[in-house]
């Protein structure tokens, strides 16, 4: 059971991303930047707090997104 938890923990990564939604009359687009990658959620959240200064308009946001790197998972 502990090996399963360890394997699951190491198969997950966290991406710190900045996102912006632009809405036009006929189309909407989303811009994004991958700022950094972390092996632990806590590390990503800590950096997210610091990086929030980059958000300057209501159309922008930042978040930590979990990615499961397991094959087929």
Backbone atoms as SQL, in Angstrom:
CREATE TABLE atoms (id INTEGER PRIMARY KEY, chain TEXT, resi INTEGER, resn TEXT, atom TEXT, x REAL, y REAL, z REAL);
INSERT INTO atoms VALUES
  (1, 'A', 1, 'UNK', 'N', 0.824, -1.202, 0.000),
  (2, 'A', 1, 'UNK', 'CA', 0.000, 0.000, 0.000),
  (3, 'A', 1, 'UNK', 'C', 0.867, 1.264, 0.000),
  (4, 'A', 2, 'UNK', 'N', 1.950, 1.277, 0.794),
  (5, 'A', 2, 'UNK', 'CA', 2.796, 2.470, 0.819),
  (6, 'A', 2, 'UNK', 'C', 3.529, 2.646, -0.511),
  (7, 'A', 3, 'UNK', 'N', 3.896, 1.526, -1.188),
  (8, 'A', 3, 'UNK', 'CA', 4.516, 1.636, -2.508),
  (9, 'A', 3, 'UNK', 'C', 3.551, 2.215, -3.524),
  (10, 'A', 4, 'UNK', 'N', 2.287, 1.844, -3.434),
  (11, 'A', 4, 'UNK', 'CA', 1.268, 2.377, -4.333),
  (12, 'A', 4, 'UNK', 'C', 1.144, 3.885, -4.140),
  (13, 'A', 5, 'UNK', 'N', 1.129, 4.336, -2.900),
  (14, 'A', 5, 'UNK', 'CA', 1.042, 5.770, -2.613),
  (15, 'A', 5, 'UNK', 'C', 2.282, 6.495, -3.117),
  (16, 'A', 6, 'UNK', 'N', 3.447, 5.897, -2.922),
  (17, 'A', 6, 'UNK', 'CA', 4.689, 6.520, -3.378),
  (18, 'A', 6, 'UNK', 'C', 4.709, 6.605, -4.898),
  (19, 'A', 7, 'UNK', 'N', 4.302, 5.539, -5.582),
  (20, 'A', 7, 'UNK', 'CA', 4.267, 5.561, -7.048),
  (21, 'A', 7, 'UNK', 'C', 3.281, 6.598, -7.559),
  (22, 'A', 8, 'UNK', 'N', 2.133, 6.696, -6.910),
  (23, 'A', 8, 'UNK', 'CA', 1.130, 7.682, -7.318),
  (24, 'A', 8, 'UNK', 'C', 1.667, 9.100, -7.097),
  (25, 'A', 9, 'UNK', 'N', 2.320, 9.338, -5.970),
  (26, 'A', 9, 'UNK', 'CA', 2.840, 10.666, -5.664),
  (27, 'A', 9, 'UNK', 'C', 3.859, 11.096, -6.720),
  (28, 'A', 10, 'UNK', 'N', 4.761, 10.195, -7.122),
  (29, 'A', 10, 'UNK', 'CA', 5.799, 10.553, -8.081),
  (30, 'A', 10, 'UNK', 'C', 5.275, 10.610, -9.514),
  (31, 'A', 11, 'UNK', 'N', 4.099, 10.059, -9.770),
  (32, 'A', 11, 'UNK', 'CA', 3.545, 10.132, -11.117),
  (33, 'A', 11, 'UNK', 'C', 2.770, 11.424, -11.336),
  (34, 'A', 12, 'UNK', 'N', 2.579, 12.216, -10.277),
  (35, 'A', 12, 'UNK', 'CA', 1.856, 13.475, -10.378),
  (36, 'A', 12, 'UNK', 'C', 2.841, 14.640, -10.434),
  (37, 'A', 13, 'UNK', 'N', 2.549, 15.595, -11.285),
  (38, 'A', 13, 'UNK', 'CA', 3.296, 16.847, -11.284),
  (39, 'A', 13, 'UNK', 'C', 2.288, 17.991, -11.221),
  (40, 'A', 14, 'UNK', 'N', 2.758, 19.135, -10.820),
  (41, 'A', 14, 'UNK', 'CA', 1.916, 20.323, -10.698),
  (42, 'A', 14, 'UNK', 'C', 2.493, 21.421, -11.579),
  (43, 'A', 15, 'UNK', 'N', 1.654, 22.002, -12.431),
  (44, 'A', 15, 'UNK', 'CA', 2.061, 23.080, -13.308),
  (45, 'A', 15, 'UNK', 'C', 1.505, 24.392, -12.785),
  (46, 'A', 16, 'UNK', 'N', 2.351, 25.394, -12.670),
  (47, 'A', 16, 'UNK', 'CA', 1.913, 26.740, -12.321),
  (48, 'A', 16, 'UNK', 'C', 1.696, 27.475, -13.641),
  (49, 'A', 17, 'UNK', 'N', 0.455, 27.894, -13.890),
  (50, 'A', 17, 'UNK', 'CA', 0.117, 28.524, -15.161),
  (51, 'A', 17, 'UNK', 'C', -0.589, 29.859, -14.952),
  (52, 'A', 18, 'UNK', 'N', -0.364, 30.763, -15.900),
  (53, 'A', 18, 'UNK', 'CA', -1.063, 32.039, -15.991),
  (54, 'A', 18, 'UNK', 'C', -1.999, 31.920, -17.185),
  (55, 'A', 19, 'UNK', 'N', -3.272, 32.333, -17.016),
  (56, 'A', 19, 'UNK', 'CA', -4.268, 32.222, -18.081),
  (57, 'A', 19, 'UNK', 'C', -4.949, 33.563, -18.292),
  (58, 'A', 20, 'UNK', 'N', -5.291, 33.856, -19.562),
  (59, 'A', 20, 'UNK', 'CA', -6.050, 35.063, -19.873),
  (60, 'A', 20, 'UNK', 'C', -7.083, 34.725, -20.931),
  (61, 'A', 21, 'UNK', 'N', -8.332, 35.124, -20.685),
  (62, 'A', 21, 'UNK', 'CA', -9.415, 34.917, -21.633),
  (63, 'A', 21, 'UNK', 'C', -9.702, 36.237, -22.330),
  (64, 'A', 22, 'UNK', 'N', -9.667, 36.221, -23.661),
  (65, 'A', 22, 'UNK', 'CA', -9.991, 37.404, -24.456),
  (66, 'A', 22, 'UNK', 'C', -11.273, 37.113, -25.225),
  (67, 'A', 23, 'UNK', 'N', -12.283, 37.929, -25.005),
  (68, 'A', 23, 'UNK', 'CA', -13.576, 37.722, -25.650),
  (69, 'A', 23, 'UNK', 'C', -13.796, 38.828, -26.667),
  (70, 'A', 24, 'UNK', 'N', -13.978, 38.425, -27.922),
  (71, 'A', 24, 'UNK', 'CA', -14.263, 39.364, -28.995),
  (72, 'A', 24, 'UNK', 'C', -15.720, 39.280, -29.401),
  (73, 'A', 25, 'UNK', 'N', -16.083, 39.994, -30.450),
  (74, 'A', 25, 'UNK', 'CA', -17.468, 39.976, -30.922),
  (75, 'A', 25, 'UNK', 'C', -17.864, 38.622, -31.481),
  (76, 'A', 26, 'UNK', 'N', -16.937, 37.956, -32.157),
  (77, 'A', 26, 'UNK', 'CA', -17.276, 36.676, -32.791),
  (78, 'A', 26, 'UNK', 'C', -16.457, 35.496, -32.272),
  (79, 'A', 27, 'UNK', 'N', -15.334, 35.758, -31.618),
  (80, 'A', 27, 'UNK', 'CA', -14.486, 34.660, -31.139),
  (81, 'A', 27, 'UNK', 'C', -13.955, 34.947, -29.742),
  (82, 'A', 28, 'UNK', 'N', -13.585, 33.889, -29.085),
  (83, 'A', 28, 'UNK', 'CA', -12.925, 33.980, -27.781),
  (84, 'A', 28, 'UNK', 'C', -11.617, 33.210, -27.874),
  (85, 'A', 29, 'UNK', 'N', -10.595, 33.736, -27.237),
  (86, 'A', 29, 'UNK', 'CA', -9.309, 33.042, -27.226),
  (87, 'A', 29, 'UNK', 'C', -8.771, 32.982, -25.804),
  (88, 'A', 30, 'UNK', 'N', -7.961, 31.984, -25.569),
  (89, 'A', 30, 'UNK', 'CA', -7.320, 31.862, -24.272),
  (90, 'A', 30, 'UNK', 'C', -5.816, 31.836, -24.484),
  (91, 'A', 31, 'UNK', 'N', -5.123, 32.698, -23.774),
  (92, 'A', 31, 'UNK', 'CA', -3.663, 32.700, -23.770),
  (93, 'A', 31, 'UNK', 'C', -3.207, 32.087, -22.457),
  (94, 'A', 32, 'UNK', 'N', -2.083, 31.396, -22.498),
  (95, 'A', 32, 'UNK', 'CA', -1.567, 30.811, -21.259),
  (96, 'A', 32, 'UNK', 'C', -0.052, 30.749, -21.313),
  (97, 'A', 33, 'UNK', 'N', 0.541, 30.749, -20.141),
  (98, 'A', 33, 'UNK', 'CA', 1.979, 30.569, -19.988),
  (99, 'A', 33, 'UNK', 'C', 2.240, 29.587, -18.862),
  (100, 'A', 34, 'UNK', 'N', 3.050, 28.598, -19.157),
  (101, 'A', 34, 'UNK', 'CA', 3.492, 27.630, -18.156),
  (102, 'A', 34, 'UNK', 'C', 4.685, 28.265, -17.447),
  (103, 'A', 35, 'UNK', 'N', 4.514, 28.625, -16.188),
  (104, 'A', 35, 'UNK', 'CA', 5.548, 29.345, -15.453),
  (105, 'A', 35, 'UNK', 'C', 6.569, 28.429, -14.796),
  (106, 'A', 36, 'UNK', 'N', 6.102, 27.273, -14.268),
  (107, 'A', 36, 'UNK', 'CA', 7.025, 26.369, -13.584),
  (108, 'A', 36, 'UNK', 'C', 6.357, 25.020, -13.370),
  (109, 'A', 37, 'UNK', 'N', 7.150, 24.031, -13.000),
  (110, 'A', 37, 'UNK', 'CA', 6.673, 22.668, -12.738),
  (111, 'A', 37, 'UNK', 'C', 7.158, 22.237, -11.366),
  (112, 'A', 38, 'UNK', 'N', 6.286, 21.554, -10.614),
  (113, 'A', 38, 'UNK', 'CA', 6.607, 21.131, -9.252),
  (114, 'A', 38, 'UNK', 'C', 6.213, 19.677, -9.040),
  (115, 'A', 39, 'UNK', 'N', 6.924, 19.005, -8.155),
  (116, 'A', 39, 'UNK', 'CA', 6.575, 17.626, -7.819),
  (117, 'A', 39, 'UNK', 'C', 5.594, 17.567, -6.650),
  (118, 'A', 40, 'UNK', 'N', 5.452, 18.671, -5.913),
  (119, 'A', 40, 'UNK', 'CA', 4.533, 18.697, -4.764),
  (120, 'A', 40, 'UNK', 'C', 3.558, 19.865, -4.892),
  (121, 'A', 41, 'UNK', 'N', 2.305, 19.586, -4.591),
  (122, 'A', 41, 'UNK', 'CA', 1.256, 20.608, -4.645),
  (123, 'A', 41, 'UNK', 'C', 1.590, 21.789, -3.737),
  (124, 'A', 42, 'UNK', 'N', 2.109, 21.499, -2.564),
  (125, 'A', 42, 'UNK', 'CA', 2.417, 22.550, -1.593),
  (126, 'A', 42, 'UNK', 'C', 3.440, 23.544, -2.154),
  (127, 'A', 43, 'UNK', 'N', 4.436, 23.033, -2.888),
  (128, 'A', 43, 'UNK', 'CA', 5.445, 23.909, -3.484),
  (129, 'A', 43, 'UNK', 'C', 4.816, 24.804, -4.545),
  (130, 'A', 44, 'UNK', 'N', 3.935, 24.231, -5.342),
  (131, 'A', 44, 'UNK', 'CA', 3.260, 25.006, -6.382),
  (132, 'A', 44, 'UNK', 'C', 2.396, 26.100, -5.753),
  (133, 'A', 45, 'UNK', 'N', 1.651, 25.758, -4.714),
  (134, 'A', 45, 'UNK', 'CA', 0.780, 26.743, -4.056),
  (135, 'A', 45, 'UNK', 'C', 1.585, 27.870, -3.412),
  (136, 'A', 46, 'UNK', 'N', 2.745, 27.532, -2.876),
  (137, 'A', 46, 'UNK', 'CA', 3.596, 28.559, -2.275),
  (138, 'A', 46, 'UNK', 'C', 4.052, 29.567, -3.339),
  (139, 'A', 47, 'UNK', 'N', 4.453, 29.071, -4.490),
  (140, 'A', 47, 'UNK', 'CA', 4.895, 29.949, -5.564),
  (141, 'A', 47, 'UNK', 'C', 3.723, 30.690, -6.200),
  (142, 'A', 48, 'UNK', 'N', 2.565, 30.064, -6.215),
  (143, 'A', 48, 'UNK', 'CA', 1.363, 30.719, -6.733),
  (144, 'A', 48, 'UNK', 'C', 1.056, 31.982, -5.942),
  (145, 'A', 49, 'UNK', 'N', 1.194, 31.925, -4.635),
  (146, 'A', 49, 'UNK', 'CA', 0.944, 33.108, -3.797),
  (147, 'A', 49, 'UNK', 'C', 1.866, 34.254, -4.179),
  (148, 'A', 50, 'UNK', 'N', 3.134, 33.940, -4.461),
  (149, 'A', 50, 'UNK', 'CA', 4.095, 34.968, -4.851),
  (150, 'A', 50, 'UNK', 'C', 3.799, 35.509, -6.256),
  (151, 'A', 51, 'UNK', 'N', 3.406, 34.627, -7.156),
  (152, 'A', 51, 'UNK', 'CA', 3.236, 34.987, -8.564),
  (153, 'A', 51, 'UNK', 'C', 1.928, 35.721, -8.849),
  (154, 'A', 52, 'UNK', 'N', 0.998, 35.720, -7.914),
  (155, 'A', 52, 'UNK', 'CA', -0.302, 36.371, -8.138),
  (156, 'A', 52, 'UNK', 'C', -0.171, 37.839, -8.532),
  (157, 'A', 53, 'UNK', 'N', 0.968, 38.451, -8.237),
  (158, 'A', 53, 'UNK', 'CA', 1.190, 39.848, -8.608),
  (159, 'A', 53, 'UNK', 'C', 1.141, 40.030, -10.130),
  (160, 'A', 54, 'UNK', 'N', 1.350, 38.957, -10.885),
  (161, 'A', 54, 'UNK', 'CA', 1.292, 39.023, -12.344),
  (162, 'A', 54, 'UNK', 'C', -0.121, 39.220, -12.880),
  (163, 'A', 55, 'UNK', 'N', -1.131, 38.895, -12.069),
  (164, 'A', 55, 'UNK', 'CA', -2.526, 39.050, -12.490),
  (165, 'A', 55, 'UNK', 'C', -2.906, 40.515, -12.321),
  (166, 'A', 56, 'UNK', 'N', -3.247, 41.170, -13.450),
  (167, 'A', 56, 'UNK', 'CA', -3.517, 42.608, -13.388),
  (168, 'A', 56, 'UNK', 'C', -4.892, 43.012, -13.907),
  (169, 'A', 57, 'UNK', 'N', -5.644, 42.063, -14.471),
  (170, 'A', 57, 'UNK', 'CA', -6.991, 42.376, -14.960),
  (171, 'A', 57, 'UNK', 'C', -7.943, 41.247, -14.588),
  (172, 'A', 58, 'UNK', 'N', -9.255, 41.513, -14.591),
  (173, 'A', 58, 'UNK', 'CA', -10.236, 40.456, -14.268),
  (174, 'A', 58, 'UNK', 'C', -10.247, 39.298, -15.274),
  (175, 'A', 59, 'UNK', 'N', -9.693, 39.500, -16.462),
  (176, 'A', 59, 'UNK', 'CA', -9.678, 38.425, -17.468),
  (177, 'A', 59, 'UNK', 'C', -8.510, 37.458, -17.275),
  (178, 'A', 60, 'UNK', 'N', -7.677, 37.702, -16.272),
  (179, 'A', 60, 'UNK', 'CA', -6.502, 36.864, -16.011),
  (180, 'A', 60, 'UNK', 'C', -6.670, 36.078, -14.722),
  (181, 'A', 61, 'UNK', 'N', -6.008, 34.947, -14.674),
  (182, 'A', 61, 'UNK', 'CA', -5.966, 34.153, -13.449),
  (183, 'A', 61, 'UNK', 'C', -4.687, 33.313, -13.455),
  (184, 'A', 62, 'UNK', 'N', -4.377, 32.735, -12.317),
  (185, 'A', 62, 'UNK', 'CA', -3.257, 31.802, -12.191),
  (186, 'A', 62, 'UNK', 'C', -3.746, 30.620, -11.374),
  (187, 'A', 63, 'UNK', 'N', -3.132, 29.462, -11.622),
  (188, 'A', 63, 'UNK', 'CA', -3.532, 28.288, -10.853),
  (189, 'A', 63, 'UNK', 'C', -2.451, 27.221, -10.933),
  (190, 'A', 64, 'UNK', 'N', -2.537, 26.296, -10.001),
  (191, 'A', 64, 'UNK', 'CA', -1.729, 25.092, -10.013),
  (192, 'A', 64, 'UNK', 'C', -2.601, 23.967, -10.577),
  (193, 'A', 65, 'UNK', 'N', -2.137, 23.334, -11.629),
  (194, 'A', 65, 'UNK', 'CA', -2.906, 22.282, -12.298),
  (195, 'A', 65, 'UNK', 'C', -2.165, 20.974, -12.135),
  (196, 'A', 66, 'UNK', 'N', -2.889, 19.941, -11.666),
  (197, 'A', 66, 'UNK', 'CA', -2.286, 18.626, -11.479),
  (198, 'A', 66, 'UNK', 'C', -2.296, 17.865, -12.803),
  (199, 'A', 67, 'UNK', 'N', -1.164, 17.234, -13.114),
  (200, 'A', 67, 'UNK', 'CA', -1.031, 16.400, -14.287),
  (201, 'A', 67, 'UNK', 'C', -0.649, 14.996, -13.826),
  (202, 'A', 68, 'UNK', 'N', -1.401, 14.005, -14.273),
  (203, 'A', 68, 'UNK', 'CA', -1.109, 12.603, -13.963),
  (204, 'A', 68, 'UNK', 'C', -0.281, 12.042, -15.110),
  (205, 'A', 69, 'UNK', 'N', 0.981, 11.727, -14.842),
  (206, 'A', 69, 'UNK', 'CA', 1.896, 11.257, -15.883),
  (207, 'A', 69, 'UNK', 'C', 1.861, 9.752, -16.106),
  (208, 'A', 70, 'UNK', 'N', 0.984, 9.043, -15.402),
  (209, 'A', 70, 'UNK', 'CA', 0.908, 7.596, -15.597),
  (210, 'A', 70, 'UNK', 'C', 0.362, 7.290, -16.985),
  (211, 'A', 71, 'UNK', 'N', 0.877, 6.252, -17.598),
  (212, 'A', 71, 'UNK', 'CA', 0.416, 5.811, -18.901),
  (213, 'A', 71, 'UNK', 'C', -1.052, 5.405, -18.827),
  (214, 'A', 72, 'UNK', 'N', -1.896, 6.002, -19.630),
  (215, 'A', 72, 'UNK', 'CA', -3.308, 5.644, -19.649),
  (216, 'A', 72, 'UNK', 'C', -4.074, 6.129, -18.450),
  (217, 'A', 73, 'UNK', 'N', -3.474, 6.947, -17.564),
  (218, 'A', 73, 'UNK', 'CA', -4.157, 7.379, -16.356),
  (219, 'A', 73, 'UNK', 'C', -4.507, 8.773, -16.420);
